[in-house]
Amino acid sequence: MTLLDGLFGSDALATAFSDHARVQCMLDFEAALARAEARVGVIPEAAAQAIAAHCLAENINFAELAQAAGEAGNLAIPLVKQLTALVKRDSPEAARYIHWGATSQDAIDTGLMLQAREGLKSIAAGTDQLCELLAELADRHRATPMVARTWMQHAIPTVFGFKVAGWLDAMHRHRRRLQALTKGGLALQFGGAAGTLAALGDRGLAVSKALAEELQLPLPDLPWHTHRDRVLEIGGTLAMLTGSLGKIALDVALHSQTEVGELAEPAKPGRGGSSTMPHKRNPVHASVILAAAERMPGLVATMLGAMPQEQERGLGNWLAEWETLPEIFRLNHGALERTVIVIKGLEVHTGRMLANLELTRGLVFAEAAAMALAPHVGKGEAHTILEEASESAARGQQHLSTVLVADSRVTAHLSAQEIQRIFDPHACTGEAERFIDRVLETHRTRSN
Amino acid sequence: MTLLDGLFGSDALATAFSDHARVQCMLDFEAALARAEARVGVIPEAAAQAIAAHCLAENINFAELAQAAGEAGNLAIPLVKQLTALVKRDSPEAARYIHWGATSQDAIDTGLMLQAREGLKSIAAGTDQLCELLAELADRHRATPMVARTWMQHAIPTVFGFKVAGWLDAMHRHRRRLQALTKGGLALQFGGAAGTLAALGDRGLAVSKALAEELQLPLPDLPWHTHRDRVLEIGGTLAMLTGSLGKIALDVALHSQTEVGELAEPAKPGRGGSSTMPHKRNPVHASVILAAAERMPGLVATMLGAMPQEQERGLGNWLAEWETLPEIFRLNHGALERTVIVIKGLEVHTGRMLANLELTRGLVFAEAAAMALAPHVGKGEAHTILEEASESAARGQQHLSTVLVADSRVTAHLSAQEIQRIFDPHACTGEAERFIDRVLETHRTRSN
Amino acid sequence: MTLLDGLFGSDALATAFSDHARVQCMLDFEAALARAEARVGVIPEAAAQAIAAHCLAENINFAELAQAAGEAGNLAIPLVKQLTALVKRDSPEAARYIHWGATSQDAIDTGLMLQAREGLKSIAAGTDQLCELLAELADRHRATPMVARTWMQHAIPTVFGFKVAGWLDAMHRHRRRLQALTKGGLALQFGGAAGTLAALGDRGLAVSKALAEELQLPLPDLPWHTHRDRVLEIGGTLAMLTGSLGKIALDVALHSQTEVGELAEPAKPGRGGSSTMPHKRNPVHASVILAAAERMPGLVATMLGAMPQEQERGLGNWLAEWETLPEIFRLNHGALERTVIVIKGLEVHTGRMLANLELTRGLVFAEAAAMALAPHVGKGEAHTILEEASESAARGQQHLSTVLVADSRVTAHLSAQEIQRIFDPHACTGEAERFIDRVLETHRTRSN
Amino acid sequence: MTLLDGLFGSDALATAFSDHARVQCMLDFEAALARAEARVGVIPEAAAQAIAAHCLAENINFAELAQAAGEAGNLAIPLVKQLTALVKRDSPEAARYIHWGATSQDAIDTGLMLQAREGLKSIAAGTDQLCELLAELADRHRATPMVARTWMQHAIPTVFGFKVAGWLDAMHRHRRRLQALTKGGLALQFGGAAGTLAALGDRGLAVSKALAEELQLPLPDLPWHTHRDRVLEIGGTLAMLTGSLGKIALDVALHSQTEVGELAEPAKPGRGGSSTMPHKRNPVHASVILAAAERMPGLVATMLGAMPQEQERGLGNWLAEWETLPEIFRLNHGALERTVIVIKGLEVHTGRMLANLELTRGLVFAEAAAMALAPHVGKGEAHTILEEASESAARGQQHLSTVLVADSRVTAHLSAQEIQRIFDPHACTGEAERFIDRVLETHRTRSN
């Protein structure tokens, strides 16, 4: 664990994308390959057992591995060497069959797919948990008035639950993408030196099928060494998810500003505080989530830029993926975990929401007032009256209702009480609740 | 058309993503909105007809629009103003109902979705055409021997059709992604000032449904103004496709090198030539395709970075998309069209492929030789013999077959004729043909 | 001019980076080359005159050029063809000497350098103007109290001039970088087919020197066709400048929020308003500036990714620069022009700044209070007292001064009047003014 | 050290940018701050000594630090807490003065600057070493003929030393940039809670000056918490350098292809080999260097995207730098070290270079032939003759010299011997040597 793992990482993903897991997943490939080849009759059963028995990351000397990788150009070559030495001690015959017919990239890419499968599980679970929390939050605040802001300026009234339903709606799409990815986005990599499995003669495909079964990974139509779209799809999907988490975090941070005060991250001793500034509640989680979202574009760009790989094995481009995709997983899951914490304990200051609605002295109700007047004077005239009234209220620092009550064009049709009712924030949120219901309905359908 | 459109763009996409199309698609939104609102009874039928009648980009003063957008901050505000002025001349009453209940972003985002739908059609068609060409090419060269190269070094024999099948296999995945995108990735944007459709009272959802029908766009669970994952998914899908096109182009360029000479882009007067250097056949198409692939990462990064958008309307981040997504479409389709041209007319120099296989004096057959020997001496011993023989051949600049024929460990088991057969490039391509068949089978299934 | 040029572009740069300018600058290279070669005696003086006389973009058929570039792979080949045809009509002999000894990239890269020189002039001038405005604004508000915000939370008092001085300080560094770039960052590109100027025999260097003089561009040690760091340095410098403009814009937008209300972009009919929401003052300029800043990372990434170019001429990577660097210039200058407008007309609401300082009921003065108390009770004890008092004020929703006045540990040392003075925002801004002075001093030194 | 540090990292930078160094540099800030404050009389001299005595990374519990940073949002807060606890044990009084008047960002940014200073030293030294090696290589091969390739196609003859001089020329510019950066690009960060040093009353600037002296870092005009261009300039400079290293690596890899065979990375047991494919010499170093170059664009994009930071302290954007800049240093230095190894031991196969020049049967000498003929028949006619002869040679698979010897338009002016001399690769490399001399002259001037 590095110093900043506590800040940016997550325990679950630290496990799936640790150096240990990286090595273990490559060893899982080697063990499964030996078993598959024994099943098909390419290598002796005893050799497969001997090989599989040694495929434990605990047996590997990591420092030596790191050193040797620097010369070999990848981890698989020195890993196979270490494994061979281990097996040789017990069974020199079996040692000859290690990695039989495979190439380094087979072990590395398949290992990556196994890590990704674990990582995606954690991320899917986190997303599900987040959806539950958001659904509950949206429902709870389906009638909590607040002001909607566009260009960071007050616009018109809305409800807090509508904002949350928007967050949830995005998560629904990400959940669907994660499901599609888990179902169709992973694949075995097994092609030997140049993809043709030539070293296995006419039994390459049979071994491939057995190997795919062993590892429970889909067998692709053909090996995909230099075709990296699968890897990109994983990274891109997680990056998009992180972007949406960043949007939630940005909203939380904006609504937590001292002047706004509508939301606050859950308080906890030692988090985001300042001993001399007790009024401060720094949005630490939001900042970390935003940092993850800031870093995704560059990481995905690296992977996209590495797509055109040379012939049957890439040069630097393939290597450029090795630390980049794990970083995407790490940052994404760290951000996801923090979003769950934020939403779970989010402080919602409904009083401040109501108070802020009044900051512009009724101007955010101008649209609602025009609508109330329209049936009486026509839409165009209603619009004109409100324009003038709003302008006059703003100039005179009066409440818009005060101006309307004094305007005979309005009072000819609406009583003072009717005018006051216009400024009820509960009365002018349009389809907000029905939109919330639509999203919650989707949530329920998905969850079952 | 700018000077470099001829190089990087494509006619089809130039149409779908021209300034004219951008404006027309926003006007299509305005016309459909008026019709939908008339259907639901929100505005008079006559007004809808009057509005729709003027919704033609030809009526718009583009220079004025560009100028006014600079102050308004987007195109929709001044466009609605121009449209209003146009309608007003004929029907002042109707003019009041233009853009009724909508916000600028509704027109801009829905307009974008309409453009994207057209763009995706062209790209899907281009991808289909490319798949056909690749399938035919893979099949034709299923038994054309060439050397496979890893790290840009000769590795072992393969067939050209296997390489092409790899290109095709990637395209199959992209085609599936494009289909999923066309089916589920587009959506109506319609939410009014802050997403709640408040200005339409309790008829917002009804208008939404009618509008979605008018435009044949899916109705989302709720408006998605500041949730940009849909837009990202479009851009990311095209970028991945371009990355795979870049891989094809890179292969073509590498195989077209003077020293390699195995492939060449189709010749055409004025293309890629040099009057004083007639031996040159510059891979112009490949270069343009690679340029598109080089630019995708940055463009997608821009869009990913713009995902966290503020509250109910973004600031600069939303604006950052406006030229970026169209650029992705333009470059992607330009690259796709050129790839179709390259594959359609690709010169395949099978003689050079064969000759290059011999460059290392048989060393690329070492693996095959070991396999031939293994049944007689065991896999381990076969491997040892070949290591020594290869080393000796390399040192002595002899052909590997010459060395083997002189090695009693080999001749004890294999006749001179049997040794020669090892060096038949047709005999050692493993599962290449079966892999090709798998990909072609998928192609046929997909195409029907 | 495209539709969105009014939003993102600028008139000055539109001129320097128009298609017309691109062609003219390449023609300037061709004319200067002919003159230089005539001076050195490589081509006849008459030919040089005939060639130079036709080097006007007005003579060029742009549509044809665009079309032909699509086949040739660059603009220079078809441009030289058109130029040759033009010259040939008057002087068939002279036509033979066009582009003598040069390669396409010589014309394209040198043309780019000429465009960049013009562009950098505009940007340097804009930066100078911005520095003047910022210096004046910082000086004017050297004693205007406002609250400083960290993590978007109120921290401690500061003055507005300090914030502006920070903006200016960054601009000073950018101005220095622009100067260094203008002085040492540009260079002639002239190397012929492969950099050796072989076609000019032993007079290549002499022609180079004459050509560098003609164009007033530095002569590099050797041609730099595939060494793109110079081009990167230009793009990177502008991107960093844009990043700093984005920081200013973000501050303006944050301080313009309805709840904050401390700053506003200059008002203008038609800009950023909304007829039904007169309270809204959308930060349109800030948004456009932020959009430019959002797009820079992707554009610079494209150029950086294109640096490793093949051998003596790049493939797609070189092409990837052609639209990217101009876009960087365009967005940078557009952002710069808007920042000048914003700062020139910036509304500074000093009343709201003062009022916001009071929002936390004195808590932002806690640090100042501890300092006042420390000489009497020691720093540690002072700190403890203020922690408790702040906590108590926050809990009881009391003003911190009220709590302090009631605390005998405080009143034992400070009178009520002395306590009140602590809460004078002018009294606790530390070195703010001296820092402002340092920046203004640098400004004055630089300007002279 | 992670598993892949052996591949991508370097020992020197692993030290400068280890977690240990990160913590030590922050502690160096704290120690220097205490000393500076004691010098100015802000804190007692004894306290400063007590504090400084504990500022050793060895005293810090890293696991606890990482954990706490996750809540605090940065490393400085929990680090100061640990330091305080340590000092308190010996001297409770001194513990009160730790971090006096400073903010977390002061420690973090100044710590980063101290790390950067160390890192830049290693990188400057590596660049110097590389320049020496390149200068020697360029000089040694100033007359080694090879073919120049544009668009990866044979163009005209050149010398290998010219290519190397091009690499060196780029390094000269990077060296100059590194020097400028070391001289003017670093700066102390010290501003307290909001940049005004308010907690230090009127002695903030005095402490700043003393602190700058203690750390030997330039004192900026004012603190630059949310102005990140300095940090960007460091990252951008290293990224550009890496891009140029990537260009060298790409050239090495292209020239090492089996078919080309002109260069090879230095051989070493265990590096880039394959037991069954002894003909393979995988360009492992080049691949790692290229991987670094592939990753730079994304990393720099992240930092550029993080430039617009909020008000007086950024949110996620600042955090996004924390792992990104160290990664830039790590990858850059790893690439630099490997480039030094490659150039130091580069195998140059001059025989293959000569042989490849002949691959096109003299066509790469067409330009030279035209030049030889021009004095006799005029430039235009010479050009026409060579066009026809080249075309004829290519069509008939004859050597160009054979065609020329049979062309009476040529033999009328040139003897067979004179014609043969044209095809001497030493005779037609233009100004290559003089360009090499110019670069070597700059090298000598710089080195002294």
Coordinates of N, CA and C in Angstrom, one line a residue, chain A residues 19 22 61-76 78 319 322-323, chain B residues 151, chain D residues 1-15 268 270-271 284-289 291-292 295 327 330-331 333-339 341:
Chain A
D19 N -0.1 -6.2 -6.6 CA 0.9 -6.9 -7.3 C 0.7 -8.4 -7.1
R22 N -2.0 -9.6 -9.3 CA -1.5 -9.7 -10.7 C -0.7 -11.0 -10.9
N61 N 9.3 -15.0 -5.7 CA 10.2 -14.0 -5.2 C 9.9 -12.7 -6.0
F62 N 9.2 -11.8 -5.4 CA 8.7 -10.6 -6.1 C 9.8 -9.6 -6.5
A63 N 10.8 -9.5 -5.6 CA 11.9 -8.5 -5.9 C 12.7 -9.0 -7.1
E64 N 12.9 -10.3 -7.1 CA 13.6 -10.9 -8.3 C 12.8 -10.7 -9.6
L65 N 11.5 -11.0 -9.4 CA 10.6 -10.9 -10.5 C 10.6 -9.5 -11.1
A66 N 10.6 -8.5 -10.3 CA 10.6 -7.1 -10.7 C 11.9 -6.8 -11.5
Q67 N 12.9 -7.2 -10.9 CA 14.3 -6.9 -11.5 C 14.3 -7.6 -12.9
A68 N 14.0 -8.9 -12.9 CA 14.1 -9.6 -14.2 C 13.2 -9.0 -15.3
A69 N 12.0 -8.6 -14.8 CA 11.0 -8.0 -15.8 C 11.6 -6.8 -16.5
G70 N 12.5 -6.1 -15.8 CA 13.1 -5.0 -16.4 C 14.0 -5.3 -17.6
E71 N 14.5 -6.5 -17.6 CA 15.3 -7.0 -18.8 C 14.5 -7.7 -19.8
A72 N 13.5 -8.5 -19.3 CA 12.7 -9.4 -20.2 C 11.7 -8.6 -21.0
G73 N 11.3 -7.5 -20.4 CA 10.3 -6.6 -21.1 C 8.9 -7.0 -20.6
N74 N 8.7 -8.0 -19.8 CA 7.4 -8.3 -19.3 C 7.5 -9.2 -18.1
L75 N 6.4 -9.4 -17.4 CA 6.4 -10.2 -16.1 C 6.4 -11.6 -16.4
A76 N 5.7 -12.0 -17.5 CA 5.4 -13.4 -17.7 C 6.7 -14.3 -17.9
P78 N 9.9 -13.9 -16.8 CA 10.6 -14.3 -15.5 C 9.7 -15.1 -14.6
L319 N 2.5 -2.1 -23.5 CA 3.1 -1.9 -22.1 C 2.4 -0.7 -21.4
W322 N -0.3 -1.5 -18.9 CA -0.2 -2.3 -17.7 C -0.4 -1.6 -16.4
E323 N 0.0 -0.4 -16.3 CA -0.3 0.3 -15.0 C -1.6 1.2 -15.2
Chain B
W151 N 7.0 -7.7 -31.6 CA 8.0 -6.7 -31.3 C 8.6 -6.2 -32.7
Chain D
M1 N 8.9 -0.7 -3.7 CA 9.0 -0.9 -5.1 C 7.9 -1.8 -5.6
T2 N 7.2 -1.4 -6.6 CA 6.1 -2.2 -7.1 C 6.8 -3.2 -8.2
L3 N 6.0 -4.1 -8.6 CA 6.5 -5.1 -9.6 C 7.0 -4.5 -10.8
L4 N 6.3 -3.5 -11.3 CA 6.6 -2.9 -12.6 C 7.6 -1.8 -12.5
D5 N 8.1 -1.4 -11.3 CA 9.1 -0.4 -11.2 C 10.4 -0.8 -11.9
G6 N 10.7 -2.1 -11.9 CA 11.8 -2.6 -12.5 C 11.8 -2.4 -14.0
L7 N 10.6 -2.3 -14.5 CA 10.4 -2.1 -16.0 C 10.3 -0.6 -16.3
F8 N 9.5 0.1 -15.6 CA 9.2 1.5 -16.0 C 10.0 2.6 -15.2
G9 N 10.5 2.2 -14.0 CA 11.1 3.2 -13.1 C 12.6 3.2 -13.3
S10 N 13.2 4.0 -12.4 CA 14.6 4.1 -12.4 C 15.0 4.2 -10.9
D11 N 16.2 3.7 -10.6 CA 16.6 3.8 -9.2 C 16.7 5.2 -8.7
A12 N 17.3 6.1 -9.5 CA 17.5 7.4 -9.0 C 16.2 8.1 -8.7
L13 N 15.3 8.0 -9.6 CA 14.0 8.7 -9.3 C 13.1 8.0 -8.3
A14 N 13.3 6.7 -8.2 CA 12.6 5.9 -7.2 C 12.9 6.5 -5.8
T15 N 14.2 7.0 -5.7 CA 14.6 7.6 -4.4 C 14.0 8.9 -4.3
K268 N 22.2 -8.6 -24.3 CA 22.5 -9.0 -22.9 C 21.7 -10.2 -22.6
G270 N 19.3 -12.7 -21.3 CA 18.0 -12.5 -20.6 C 17.2 -11.3 -21.1
R271 N 17.8 -10.5 -22.0 CA 17.0 -9.4 -22.5 C 16.5 -9.6 -23.9
V284 N 13.5 -4.3 -26.4 CA 12.8 -4.2 -25.1 C 13.0 -2.8 -24.6
H285 N 14.2 -2.2 -24.7 CA 14.4 -0.9 -24.2 C 13.5 0.1 -24.9
A286 N 13.5 0.0 -26.3 CA 12.7 0.9 -27.1 C 11.3 0.8 -26.7
S287 N 10.8 -0.4 -26.4 CA 9.4 -0.5 -26.1 C 9.1 0.2 -24.8
V288 N 9.9 0.0 -23.8 CA 9.7 0.7 -22.5 C 9.7 2.2 -22.7
I289 N 10.7 2.7 -23.5 CA 10.8 4.1 -23.7 C 9.5 4.6 -24.4
A291 N 6.6 3.2 -24.3 CA 5.5 3.2 -23.4 C 5.4 4.5 -22.5
A292 N 6.6 4.9 -22.1 CA 6.7 6.2 -21.3 C 6.1 7.3 -22.2
R295 N 2.4 7.4 -22.4 CA 1.7 7.7 -21.2 C 1.8 9.2 -20.9
E327 N 4.6 10.5 -11.2 CA 4.6 9.5 -12.3 C 5.3 10.0 -13.5
R330 N 9.0 9.7 -12.8 CA 9.4 8.3 -12.8 C 9.5 7.7 -14.3
L331 N 8.5 7.9 -15.1 CA 8.5 7.4 -16.4 C 9.6 8.1 -17.3
H333 N 12.4 9.5 -16.2 CA 13.7 9.1 -15.9 C 14.0 7.7 -16.3
G334 N 13.0 6.8 -16.1 CA 13.2 5.4 -16.6 C 13.5 5.4 -18.1
A335 N 12.8 6.2 -18.9 CA 13.0 6.2 -20.3 C 14.4 6.8 -20.6
L336 N 14.8 7.8 -19.9 CA 16.1 8.4 -20.1 C 17.2 7.4 -19.8
E337 N 17.1 6.7 -18.7 CA 18.2 5.7 -18.4 C 18.3 4.7 -19.5
R338 N 17.1 4.2 -20.0 CA 17.2 3.2 -21.0 C 17.7 3.8 -22.3
T339 N 17.4 5.0 -22.6 CA 18.0 5.6 -23.8 C 19.5 5.7 -23.8
I341 N 21.4 3.6 -22.1 CA 21.9 2.2 -22.3 C 21.9 1.9 -23.8

